[in-house]
Amino acid sequence: MSIRTHSATEEAEDLFLRCGERVGLRRVAAIDQDAFVGLARRSESHFRPWILAPKTADEFDRYIKRFDQVAADGFVVCLLGTKAMTGFVNINEIVRGPYQRGVIGYGAFVSGTGHGYMTEGLRLLLDYAFTDLDLHRVEADIQPANLKSVNLVKRLQFRKEGYSPNFIKINGRWMDHERWAIVKGQI
């Protein structure tokens, strides 16, 4: 897959940090609120019980405010032709110093599942994380029963490193998670 980058002077709607064959990766922005919230609402049963995506204007506002581009950064995966959002990805808990690592989170909107868009989008995110952010390590915490997510990180060469019971609280419940990771140079 070829990866193309674009200059920062392009309009927000056209600003892809990375482009693959079919999708582009760009930062999520306030202008995305209506489309994102609508897609998240339509995808709610698809996301359950794995993640909680913002389904209201207030939730979306809190969601994007946490992306300070230092400790966390948020993106949407969009089709190159239509610019329609197919999913979202973020890098959280970015730690510098001797760690140089981040933890990714992601979700495919139900309208974009089954086409490989998230595989391509996460590949673009990894390229960004290892190249632009100069991270050494990217981690993903996945509920064991979320086989689509497990298979996604396997396709991207992540390796399973462990299991943590009652690791992350989702929708009021502590959920077990497998810990997956990839280091720079593995892809």
Tab-separated table of C-alpha atoms in Angstrom:
chain	number	residue	atom	x	y	z
A	1	MET	CA	0.000	0.000	0.000
A	2	SER	CA	1.315	3.428	-0.862
A	3	ILE	CA	0.944	6.168	1.729
A	4	ARG	CA	0.696	9.782	0.656
A	5	THR	CA	0.866	12.876	2.853
A	6	HIS	CA	-0.687	16.290	2.272
A	7	SER	CA	0.331	19.806	3.296
A	8	ALA	CA	-1.196	21.523	6.322
A	9	THR	CA	-2.520	24.409	4.196
A	10	GLU	CA	-5.402	22.444	2.695
A	11	GLU	CA	-8.999	23.025	3.832
A	12	ALA	CA	-10.047	21.103	6.983
A	13	GLU	CA	-12.415	18.848	5.015
A	14	ASP	CA	-9.648	17.877	2.601
A	15	LEU	CA	-6.795	17.641	5.054
A	16	PHE	CA	-5.657	14.045	5.103
A	17	LEU	CA	-2.519	13.397	7.105
A	18	ARG	CA	-2.189	10.070	5.324
A	19	CYS	CA	-3.897	8.552	2.312
A	20	GLY	CA	-4.097	4.897	1.434
A	21	GLU	CA	-5.679	3.261	-1.593
A	22	ARG	CA	-9.285	3.867	-0.497
A	23	VAL	CA	-9.269	5.837	2.746
A	24	GLY	CA	-7.607	8.862	4.241
A	25	LEU	CA	-6.779	9.737	7.826
A	26	ARG	CA	-7.475	13.216	9.135
A	27	ARG	CA	-7.898	14.836	12.527
A	28	VAL	CA	-11.401	14.846	13.925
A	29	ALA	CA	-12.737	18.416	14.195
A	30	ALA	CA	-15.715	20.310	15.609
A	31	ILE	CA	-17.165	20.503	12.088
A	32	ASP	CA	-17.588	16.694	12.202
A	33	GLN	CA	-20.034	16.789	15.112
A	34	ASP	CA	-23.334	16.220	13.294
A	35	ALA	CA	-22.061	13.514	10.950
A	36	PHE	CA	-20.058	11.751	13.680
A	37	VAL	CA	-22.899	11.778	16.215
A	38	GLY	CA	-25.361	10.549	13.591
A	39	LEU	CA	-23.085	7.691	12.573
A	40	ALA	CA	-22.400	6.801	16.224
A	41	ARG	CA	-26.127	6.666	16.983
A	42	ARG	CA	-26.769	4.382	14.005
A	43	SER	CA	-23.826	2.206	15.105
A	44	GLU	CA	-24.725	1.980	18.802
A	45	SER	CA	-25.801	-1.680	18.766
A	46	HIS	CA	-22.744	-2.508	16.621
A	47	PHE	CA	-20.420	-0.919	19.219
A	48	ARG	CA	-22.083	-2.536	22.237
A	49	PRO	CA	-20.562	-3.829	24.510
A	50	TRP	CA	-17.108	-2.971	23.215
A	51	ILE	CA	-17.020	0.840	23.228
A	52	LEU	CA	-19.070	3.942	23.953
A	53	ALA	CA	-18.873	6.445	21.115
A	54	PRO	CA	-20.174	10.021	21.505
A	55	LYS	CA	-23.882	10.104	20.629
A	56	THR	CA	-24.756	13.670	21.672
A	57	ALA	CA	-23.303	17.107	20.964
A	58	ASP	CA	-22.042	17.368	24.570
A	59	GLU	CA	-20.399	13.942	24.445
A	60	PHE	CA	-18.745	14.809	21.134
A	61	ASP	CA	-17.506	18.117	22.543
A	62	ARG	CA	-15.903	16.323	25.515
A	63	TYR	CA	-14.495	13.698	23.141
A	64	ILE	CA	-12.623	16.140	20.898
A	65	LYS	CA	-11.476	18.378	23.783
A	66	ARG	CA	-9.291	15.567	25.118
A	67	PHE	CA	-7.244	15.514	21.908
A	68	ASP	CA	-4.510	17.998	22.831
A	69	GLN	CA	-2.035	16.477	20.320
A	70	VAL	CA	0.371	15.907	23.216
A	71	ALA	CA	-1.152	13.191	25.406
A	72	ALA	CA	-3.875	12.198	22.936
A	73	ASP	CA	-4.764	12.721	19.287
A	74	GLY	CA	-8.004	11.846	17.477
A	75	PHE	CA	-8.720	11.066	13.845
A	76	VAL	CA	-11.437	9.941	11.484
A	77	VAL	CA	-11.030	7.433	8.688
A	78	CYS	CA	-12.755	8.714	5.538
A	79	LEU	CA	-13.351	7.386	2.065
A	80	LEU	CA	-11.103	9.239	-0.360
A	81	GLY	CA	-13.770	9.727	-3.038
A	82	THR	CA	-16.706	10.945	-0.957
A	83	LYS	CA	-14.866	11.997	2.227
A	84	ALA	CA	-17.563	10.091	4.166
A	85	MET	CA	-16.464	8.923	7.614
A	86	THR	CA	-16.192	5.159	7.965
A	87	GLY	CA	-14.642	5.050	11.428
A	88	PHE	CA	-12.521	6.757	14.019
A	89	VAL	CA	-9.126	6.085	15.570
A	90	ASN	CA	-7.213	7.752	18.346
A	91	ILE	CA	-3.916	7.554	20.148
A	92	ASN	CA	-4.316	7.963	23.903
A	93	GLU	CA	-1.975	7.994	26.868
A	94	ILE	CA	0.996	9.114	24.798
A	95	VAL	CA	4.039	8.833	27.034
A	96	ARG	CA	7.410	10.271	26.082
A	97	GLY	CA	10.836	9.820	27.657
A	98	PRO	CA	12.063	6.240	27.792
A	99	TYR	CA	8.622	4.815	26.887
A	100	GLN	CA	7.711	6.574	23.594
A	101	ARG	CA	4.386	4.768	23.458
A	102	GLY	CA	0.658	5.295	22.987
A	103	VAL	CA	-2.539	3.288	23.319
A	104	ILE	CA	-4.943	3.224	20.390
A	105	GLY	CA	-8.708	3.166	20.420
A	106	TYR	CA	-10.923	2.761	17.362
A	107	GLY	CA	-14.347	1.984	16.014
A	108	ALA	CA	-15.865	1.329	12.609
A	109	PHE	CA	-19.239	2.891	11.928
A	110	VAL	CA	-21.699	0.172	10.962
A	111	SER	CA	-22.066	1.628	7.452
A	112	GLY	CA	-18.345	1.060	6.796
A	113	THR	CA	-17.800	-2.430	8.172
A	114	GLY	CA	-16.695	-5.428	6.181
A	115	HIS	CA	-14.689	-3.570	3.533
A	116	GLY	CA	-11.233	-3.436	5.141
A	117	TYR	CA	-11.430	0.328	5.687
A	118	MET	CA	-10.381	0.083	9.342
A	119	THR	CA	-7.437	-2.159	8.509
A	120	GLU	CA	-6.263	0.451	6.017
A	121	GLY	CA	-7.065	3.315	8.415
A	122	LEU	CA	-5.194	1.759	11.322
A	123	ARG	CA	-2.234	1.055	9.051
A	124	LEU	CA	-2.202	4.782	8.223
A	125	LEU	CA	-2.444	5.619	11.931
A	126	LEU	CA	0.500	3.349	12.730
A	127	ASP	CA	2.568	5.001	10.017
A	128	TYR	CA	1.710	8.400	11.521
A	129	ALA	CA	2.476	7.202	15.071
A	130	PHE	CA	5.835	5.680	14.180
A	131	THR	CA	6.922	8.369	11.715
A	132	ASP	CA	5.488	11.742	12.726
A	133	LEU	CA	5.122	11.087	16.468
A	134	ASP	CA	8.272	8.954	16.563
A	135	LEU	CA	6.655	6.488	18.954
A	136	HIS	CA	8.476	3.231	19.582
A	137	ARG	CA	5.455	1.228	20.681
A	138	VAL	CA	1.695	1.249	20.071
A	139	GLU	CA	-0.658	-0.750	22.281
A	140	ALA	CA	-4.299	-1.862	21.966
A	141	ASP	CA	-6.485	-3.137	24.807
A	142	ILE	CA	-9.229	-5.426	23.499
A	143	GLN	CA	-12.010	-7.373	25.165
A	144	PRO	CA	-11.330	-11.086	24.459
A	145	ALA	CA	-14.764	-11.730	22.937
A	146	ASN	CA	-14.333	-8.882	20.439
A	147	LEU	CA	-13.068	-11.184	17.714
A	148	LYS	CA	-13.353	-8.597	14.917
A	149	SER	CA	-11.014	-6.285	16.817
A	150	VAL	CA	-8.636	-9.108	17.726
A	151	ASN	CA	-8.479	-10.182	14.076
A	152	LEU	CA	-7.898	-6.580	13.007
A	153	VAL	CA	-4.790	-6.141	15.166
A	154	LYS	CA	-3.527	-9.585	14.164
A	155	ARG	CA	-3.720	-8.496	10.489
A	156	LEU	CA	-1.562	-5.510	11.428
A	157	GLN	CA	1.121	-7.686	13.086
A	158	PHE	CA	0.290	-6.805	16.720
A	159	ARG	CA	1.200	-9.534	19.172
A	160	LYS	CA	-0.713	-10.514	22.267
A	161	GLU	CA	1.243	-9.670	25.387
A	162	GLY	CA	-1.129	-10.406	28.221
A	163	TYR	CA	-4.522	-10.508	29.855
A	164	SER	CA	-5.867	-8.067	32.440
A	165	PRO	CA	-9.048	-8.930	34.344
A	166	ASN	CA	-11.350	-6.017	35.261
A	167	PHE	CA	-9.076	-3.655	33.343
A	168	ILE	CA	-11.279	-0.922	31.818
A	169	LYS	CA	-14.658	0.363	32.975
A	170	ILE	CA	-17.100	0.486	30.049
A	171	ASN	CA	-20.730	1.481	30.494
A	172	GLY	CA	-20.472	1.063	34.265
A	173	ARG	CA	-18.853	-2.404	34.188
A	174	TRP	CA	-15.228	-3.416	34.651
A	175	MET	CA	-14.269	-5.434	31.603
A	176	ASP	CA	-11.429	-7.909	31.054
A	177	HIS	CA	-9.017	-7.013	28.255
A	178	GLU	CA	-6.215	-8.597	26.305
A	179	ARG	CA	-3.179	-6.387	25.799
A	180	TRP	CA	-1.782	-6.277	22.266
A	181	ALA	CA	1.206	-4.288	21.019
A	182	ILE	CA	3.398	-3.538	18.041
A	183	VAL	CA	6.791	-1.849	18.010
A	184	LYS	CA	8.348	0.358	15.378
A	185	GLY	CA	9.830	-1.666	12.546
A	186	GLN	CA	7.432	-4.612	12.939
A	187	ILE	CA	5.064	-3.562	10.151
